[in-house]
Structure formats: structure tokens, C-alpha cells
CSV table of C-alpha atoms in Angstrom, one decimal:
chain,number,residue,atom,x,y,z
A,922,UNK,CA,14.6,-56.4,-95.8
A,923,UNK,CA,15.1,-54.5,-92.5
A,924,UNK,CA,18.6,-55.6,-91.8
A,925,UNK,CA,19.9,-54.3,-95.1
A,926,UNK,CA,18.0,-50.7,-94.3
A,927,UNK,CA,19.3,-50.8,-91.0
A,928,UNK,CA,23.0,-51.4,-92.0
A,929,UNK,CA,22.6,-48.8,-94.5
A,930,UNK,CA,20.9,-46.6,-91.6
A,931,UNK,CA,24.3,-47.4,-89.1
A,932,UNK,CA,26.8,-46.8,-91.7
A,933,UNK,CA,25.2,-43.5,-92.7
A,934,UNK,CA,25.4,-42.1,-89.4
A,935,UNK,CA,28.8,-43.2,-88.7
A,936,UNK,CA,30.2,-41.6,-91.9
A,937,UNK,CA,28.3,-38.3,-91.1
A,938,UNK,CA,29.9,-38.1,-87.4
A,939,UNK,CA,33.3,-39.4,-88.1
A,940,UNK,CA,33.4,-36.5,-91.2
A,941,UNK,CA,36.2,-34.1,-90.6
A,942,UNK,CA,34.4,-30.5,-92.1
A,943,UNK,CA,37.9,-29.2,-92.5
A,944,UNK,CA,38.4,-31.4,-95.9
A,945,UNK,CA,35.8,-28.9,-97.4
A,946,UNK,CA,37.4,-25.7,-96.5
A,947,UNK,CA,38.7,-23.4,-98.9
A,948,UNK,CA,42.3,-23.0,-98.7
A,949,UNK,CA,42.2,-20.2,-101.7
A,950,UNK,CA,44.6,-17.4,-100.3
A,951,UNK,CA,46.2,-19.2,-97.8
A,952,UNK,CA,49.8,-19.6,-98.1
A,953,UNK,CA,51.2,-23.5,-97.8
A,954,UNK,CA,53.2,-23.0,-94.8
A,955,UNK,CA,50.4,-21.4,-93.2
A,956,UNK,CA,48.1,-24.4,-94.1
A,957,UNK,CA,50.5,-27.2,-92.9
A,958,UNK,CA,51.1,-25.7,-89.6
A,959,UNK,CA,47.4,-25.2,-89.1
A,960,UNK,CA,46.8,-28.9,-90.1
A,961,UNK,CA,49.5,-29.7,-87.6
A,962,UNK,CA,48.1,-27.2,-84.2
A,963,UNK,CA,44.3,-28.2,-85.2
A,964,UNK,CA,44.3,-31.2,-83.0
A,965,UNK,CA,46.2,-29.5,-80.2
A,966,UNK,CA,45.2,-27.3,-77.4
A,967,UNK,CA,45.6,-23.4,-76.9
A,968,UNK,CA,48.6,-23.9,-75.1
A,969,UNK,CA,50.1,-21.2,-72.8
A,970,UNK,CA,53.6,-20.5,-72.8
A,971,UNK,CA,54.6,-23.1,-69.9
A,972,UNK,CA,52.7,-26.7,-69.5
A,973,UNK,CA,53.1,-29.5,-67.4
A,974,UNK,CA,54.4,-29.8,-63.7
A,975,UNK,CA,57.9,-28.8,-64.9
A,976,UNK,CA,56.8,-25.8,-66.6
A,977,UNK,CA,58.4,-27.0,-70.0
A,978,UNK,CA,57.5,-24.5,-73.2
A,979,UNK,CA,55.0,-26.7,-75.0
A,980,UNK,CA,55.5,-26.6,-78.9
A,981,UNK,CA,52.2,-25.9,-79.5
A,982,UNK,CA,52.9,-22.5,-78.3
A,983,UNK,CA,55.3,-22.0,-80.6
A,984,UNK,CA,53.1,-22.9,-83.4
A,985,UNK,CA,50.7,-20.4,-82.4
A,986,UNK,CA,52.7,-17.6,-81.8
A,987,UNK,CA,54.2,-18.4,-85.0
A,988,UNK,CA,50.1,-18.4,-87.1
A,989,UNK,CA,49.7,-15.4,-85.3
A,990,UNK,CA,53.0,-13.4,-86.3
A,991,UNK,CA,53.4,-15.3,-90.1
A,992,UNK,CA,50.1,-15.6,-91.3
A,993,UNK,CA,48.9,-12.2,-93.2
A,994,UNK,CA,45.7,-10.2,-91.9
A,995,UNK,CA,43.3,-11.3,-95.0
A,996,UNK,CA,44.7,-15.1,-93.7
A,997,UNK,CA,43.7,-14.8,-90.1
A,998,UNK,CA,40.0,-13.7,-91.8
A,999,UNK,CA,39.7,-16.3,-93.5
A,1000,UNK,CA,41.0,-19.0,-90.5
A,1001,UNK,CA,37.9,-17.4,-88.5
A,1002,UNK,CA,35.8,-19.7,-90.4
A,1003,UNK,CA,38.1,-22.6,-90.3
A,1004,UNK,CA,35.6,-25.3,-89.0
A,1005,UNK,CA,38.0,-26.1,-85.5
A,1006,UNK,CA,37.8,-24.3,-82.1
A,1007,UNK,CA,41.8,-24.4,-81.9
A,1008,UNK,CA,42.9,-22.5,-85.2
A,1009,UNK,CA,39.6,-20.3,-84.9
A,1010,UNK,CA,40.9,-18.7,-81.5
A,1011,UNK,CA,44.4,-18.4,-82.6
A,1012,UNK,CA,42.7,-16.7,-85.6
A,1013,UNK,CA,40.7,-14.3,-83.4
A,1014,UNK,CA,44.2,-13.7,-81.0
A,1015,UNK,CA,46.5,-13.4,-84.2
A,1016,UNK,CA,44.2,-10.4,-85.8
A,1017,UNK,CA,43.5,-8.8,-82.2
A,1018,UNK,CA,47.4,-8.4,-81.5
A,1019,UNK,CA,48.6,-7.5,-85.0
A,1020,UNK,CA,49.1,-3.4,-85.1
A,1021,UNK,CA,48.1,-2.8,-88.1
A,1022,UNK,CA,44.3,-4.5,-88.1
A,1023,UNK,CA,42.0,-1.7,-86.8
A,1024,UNK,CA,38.5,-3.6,-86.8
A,1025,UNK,CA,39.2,-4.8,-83.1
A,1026,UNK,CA,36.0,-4.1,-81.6
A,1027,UNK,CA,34.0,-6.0,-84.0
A,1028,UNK,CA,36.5,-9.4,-84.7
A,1029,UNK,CA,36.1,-9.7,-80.5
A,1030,UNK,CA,32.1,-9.5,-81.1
A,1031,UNK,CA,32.4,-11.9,-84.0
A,1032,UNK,CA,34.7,-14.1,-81.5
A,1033,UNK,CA,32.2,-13.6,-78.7
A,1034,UNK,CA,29.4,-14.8,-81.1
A,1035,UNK,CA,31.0,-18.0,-82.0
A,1036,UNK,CA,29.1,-20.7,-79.9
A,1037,UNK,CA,29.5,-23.8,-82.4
A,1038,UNK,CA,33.2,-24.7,-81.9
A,1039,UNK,CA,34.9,-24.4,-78.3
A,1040,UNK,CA,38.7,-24.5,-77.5
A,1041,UNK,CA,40.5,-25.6,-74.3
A,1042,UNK,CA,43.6,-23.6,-73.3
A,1043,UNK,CA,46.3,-25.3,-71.2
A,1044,UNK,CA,48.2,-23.9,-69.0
A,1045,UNK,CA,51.0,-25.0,-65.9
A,1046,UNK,CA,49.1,-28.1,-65.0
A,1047,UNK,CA,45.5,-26.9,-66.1
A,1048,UNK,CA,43.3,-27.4,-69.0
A,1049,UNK,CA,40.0,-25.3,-69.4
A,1050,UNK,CA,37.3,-25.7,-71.8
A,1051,UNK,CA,36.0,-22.5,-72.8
A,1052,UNK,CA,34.2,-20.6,-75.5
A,1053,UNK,CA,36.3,-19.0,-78.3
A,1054,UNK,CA,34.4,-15.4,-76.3
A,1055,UNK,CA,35.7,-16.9,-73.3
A,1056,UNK,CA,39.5,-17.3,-74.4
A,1057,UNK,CA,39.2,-13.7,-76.1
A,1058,UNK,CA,37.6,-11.5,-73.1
A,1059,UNK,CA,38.9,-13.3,-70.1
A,1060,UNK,CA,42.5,-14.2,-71.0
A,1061,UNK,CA,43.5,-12.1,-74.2
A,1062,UNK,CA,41.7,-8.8,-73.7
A,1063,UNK,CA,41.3,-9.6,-69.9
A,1064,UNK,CA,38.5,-7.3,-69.8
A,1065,UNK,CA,35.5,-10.3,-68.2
A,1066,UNK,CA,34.0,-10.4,-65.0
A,1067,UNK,CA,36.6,-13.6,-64.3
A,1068,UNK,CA,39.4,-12.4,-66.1
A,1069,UNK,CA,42.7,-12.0,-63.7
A,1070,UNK,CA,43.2,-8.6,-62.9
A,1071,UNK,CA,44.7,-6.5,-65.9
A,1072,UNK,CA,48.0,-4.1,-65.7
A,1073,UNK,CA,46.6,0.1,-65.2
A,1074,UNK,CA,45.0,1.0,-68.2
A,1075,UNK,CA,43.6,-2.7,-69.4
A,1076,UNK,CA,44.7,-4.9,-71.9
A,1077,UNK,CA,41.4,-3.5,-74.1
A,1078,UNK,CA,42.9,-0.1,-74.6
A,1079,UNK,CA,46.6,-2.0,-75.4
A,1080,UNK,CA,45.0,-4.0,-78.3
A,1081,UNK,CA,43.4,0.0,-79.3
A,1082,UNK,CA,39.8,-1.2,-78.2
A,1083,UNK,CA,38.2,2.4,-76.2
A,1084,UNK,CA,36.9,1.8,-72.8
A,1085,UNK,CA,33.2,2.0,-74.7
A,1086,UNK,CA,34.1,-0.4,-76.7
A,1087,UNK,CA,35.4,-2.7,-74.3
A,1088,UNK,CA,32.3,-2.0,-72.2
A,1089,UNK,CA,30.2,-2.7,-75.2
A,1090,UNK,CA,31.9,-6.4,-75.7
A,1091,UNK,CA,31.2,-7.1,-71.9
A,1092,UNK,CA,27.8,-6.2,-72.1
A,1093,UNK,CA,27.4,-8.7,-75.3
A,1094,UNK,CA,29.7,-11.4,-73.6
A,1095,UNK,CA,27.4,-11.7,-70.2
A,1096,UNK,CA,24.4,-11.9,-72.7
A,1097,UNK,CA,25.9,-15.6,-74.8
A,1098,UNK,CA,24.3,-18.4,-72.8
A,1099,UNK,CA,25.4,-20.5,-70.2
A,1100,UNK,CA,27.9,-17.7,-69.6
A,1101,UNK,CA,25.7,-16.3,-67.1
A,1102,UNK,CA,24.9,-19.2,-64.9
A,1103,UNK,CA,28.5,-19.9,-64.9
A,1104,UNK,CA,29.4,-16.1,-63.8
A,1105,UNK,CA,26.6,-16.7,-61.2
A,1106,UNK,CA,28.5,-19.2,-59.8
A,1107,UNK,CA,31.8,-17.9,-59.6
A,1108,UNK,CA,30.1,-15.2,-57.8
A,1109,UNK,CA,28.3,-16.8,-55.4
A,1110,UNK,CA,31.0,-18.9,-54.3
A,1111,UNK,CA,33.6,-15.9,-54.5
A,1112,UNK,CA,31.2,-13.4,-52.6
């Protein structure tokens, strides 16, 4: 009697953790092109324009830049709740660098909120794993306390964020969790 409940137990458990939550999204509004090349970039990395020790363009970049420039502003919205780290951030990039999208401020808050998918960007030799907040502050809007140093004027006020508002998502980013002790860090070893 146990080893049938048990079997039933095991099986159970591996269906629910091998299920890919991406077969229930809704692909209503989303353009087929759009939707194969997501299906295709979901299992790959952020990918920065070079990879690798040769420096080689990585098609994955492509692909992005491509979801970001083809796929329409109420398609981006709707690939924020995509259920992958991956095509979320490129979702979050794509509507923070298209002109013509003027709720800036509050997509990088919704992207700073997000703590239940992750991306890792590559880049050169390097692969990080960061938060989707992470990607957006430190190497998009390069606003963070670890972000590289950003061109006169910020890359905020490029993407038409204010300097309040770009304070405003800084002072929300230090305040996700884990982000502090790993600022803490940096800065002790830094300082």
C-alpha cells in the first residue's frame, strides 16, 4: 500500500518541477515572429555585444536587440510577465530604450521589484547572475552604487528618467534584499 502512494508521491513532484510555466502563457497580442524568437532567446543568456576570449558577436545579441527594436510597446508589456528571467529583462530593456514609451520611471520600479526570476548577462569572458533590478540600474540605466561610471549627464536622464526619479529608483533598489549585503561587500572590499 505505501509503495504505490509513494510512487504516486515521486512522480507528482517530478512533474511539478520539471513543468515549464511558459506553456500557460497567453500569447493573445503577440505577433508570431515575436513569439518564435522569444521561444528561441528564452534559454539563452543576456548576452552583451562581444563574448568569449575572441570577442566574437554572440547571436544571442542579435536576437535581443532585434525583441527590443521589432516587438511593439503593448508586446514588451506583456513579455514583462513572461514567466523567464531572460525575455523578462529584454522586456524591461526593450520598453526603457524605445522613445516613444514615457512610463520609464515606473517599468524600472516594476523591474526592480521582480525578485522571482533572475537573468545572467554575459559578457567578454564573464557571466554574472543578477536580478532583472540588477541588469536594469547597474548596466542599462547605470545609475547603482556598482554600476561603471556613466558618460556626463547619466544614462537615467538619456532614457528621459529626471535626476529625482533616478534617485527615487536607487533609493528603492538598495531597499530589495540581499542587494544590500552584497553592496556592503563591494564596499568594504573597495574602500
Amino acid at each position: 500500500m505505501t509503495f504505490p502512494l509513494l510512487t504516486i508521491i515521486a512522480v507528482t513532484l517530478l512533474m511539478y518541477y520539471s513543468f515549464d510555466k511558459s506553456w500557460l502563457f497567453n500569447w493573445n497580442g503577440i505577433r508570431e515572429e515575436i513569439k518564435d524568437t522569444v521561444k528561441i532567446a528564452q534559454n539563452k543568456l543576456v548576452s552583451g555585444r562581444f563574448v568569449g576570449e575572441g570577442g566574437v558577436k554572440s547571436s544571442q545579441y542579435n536576437r535581443r536587440k532585434w525583441i527590443m527594436k521589432t516587438a511593439t510597446v503593448s508586446e514588451l508589456l506583456k513579455l514583462t510577465d513572461y514567466p523567464n528571467g531572460t525575455i523578462k529583462t529584454i522586456a524591461y530593456e526593450g520598453l526603457l530604450r524605445k522613445p516613444h514609451f514615457h512610463d520609464k520611471s515606473n517599468i524600472a520600479l516594476k523591474a526592480i521589484s521582480e525578485t522571482d526570476y533572475f537573468t545572467n548577462y554575459e559578457s567578454g569572458c564573464m557571466v554574472t547572475d543578477m536580478t532583472i533590478g540588477e541588469y536594469i540600474v547597474d548596466y542599462v540605466l547605470q545609475i547603482g552604487d556598482l554600476s561603471p561610471p556613466p558618460p556626463p549627464g547619466g544614462f537615467g536622464l538619456k532614457f528621459g528618467i529626471s535626476e529625482e526619479e533616478c534617485e527615487k529608483l536607487l533609493n528603492e533598489y538598495r531597499k530589495v534584499p540581499g542587494l544590500l549585503r552584497k553592496n556592503t561587500l563591494h564596499n568594504k572590499a573597495y574602500n
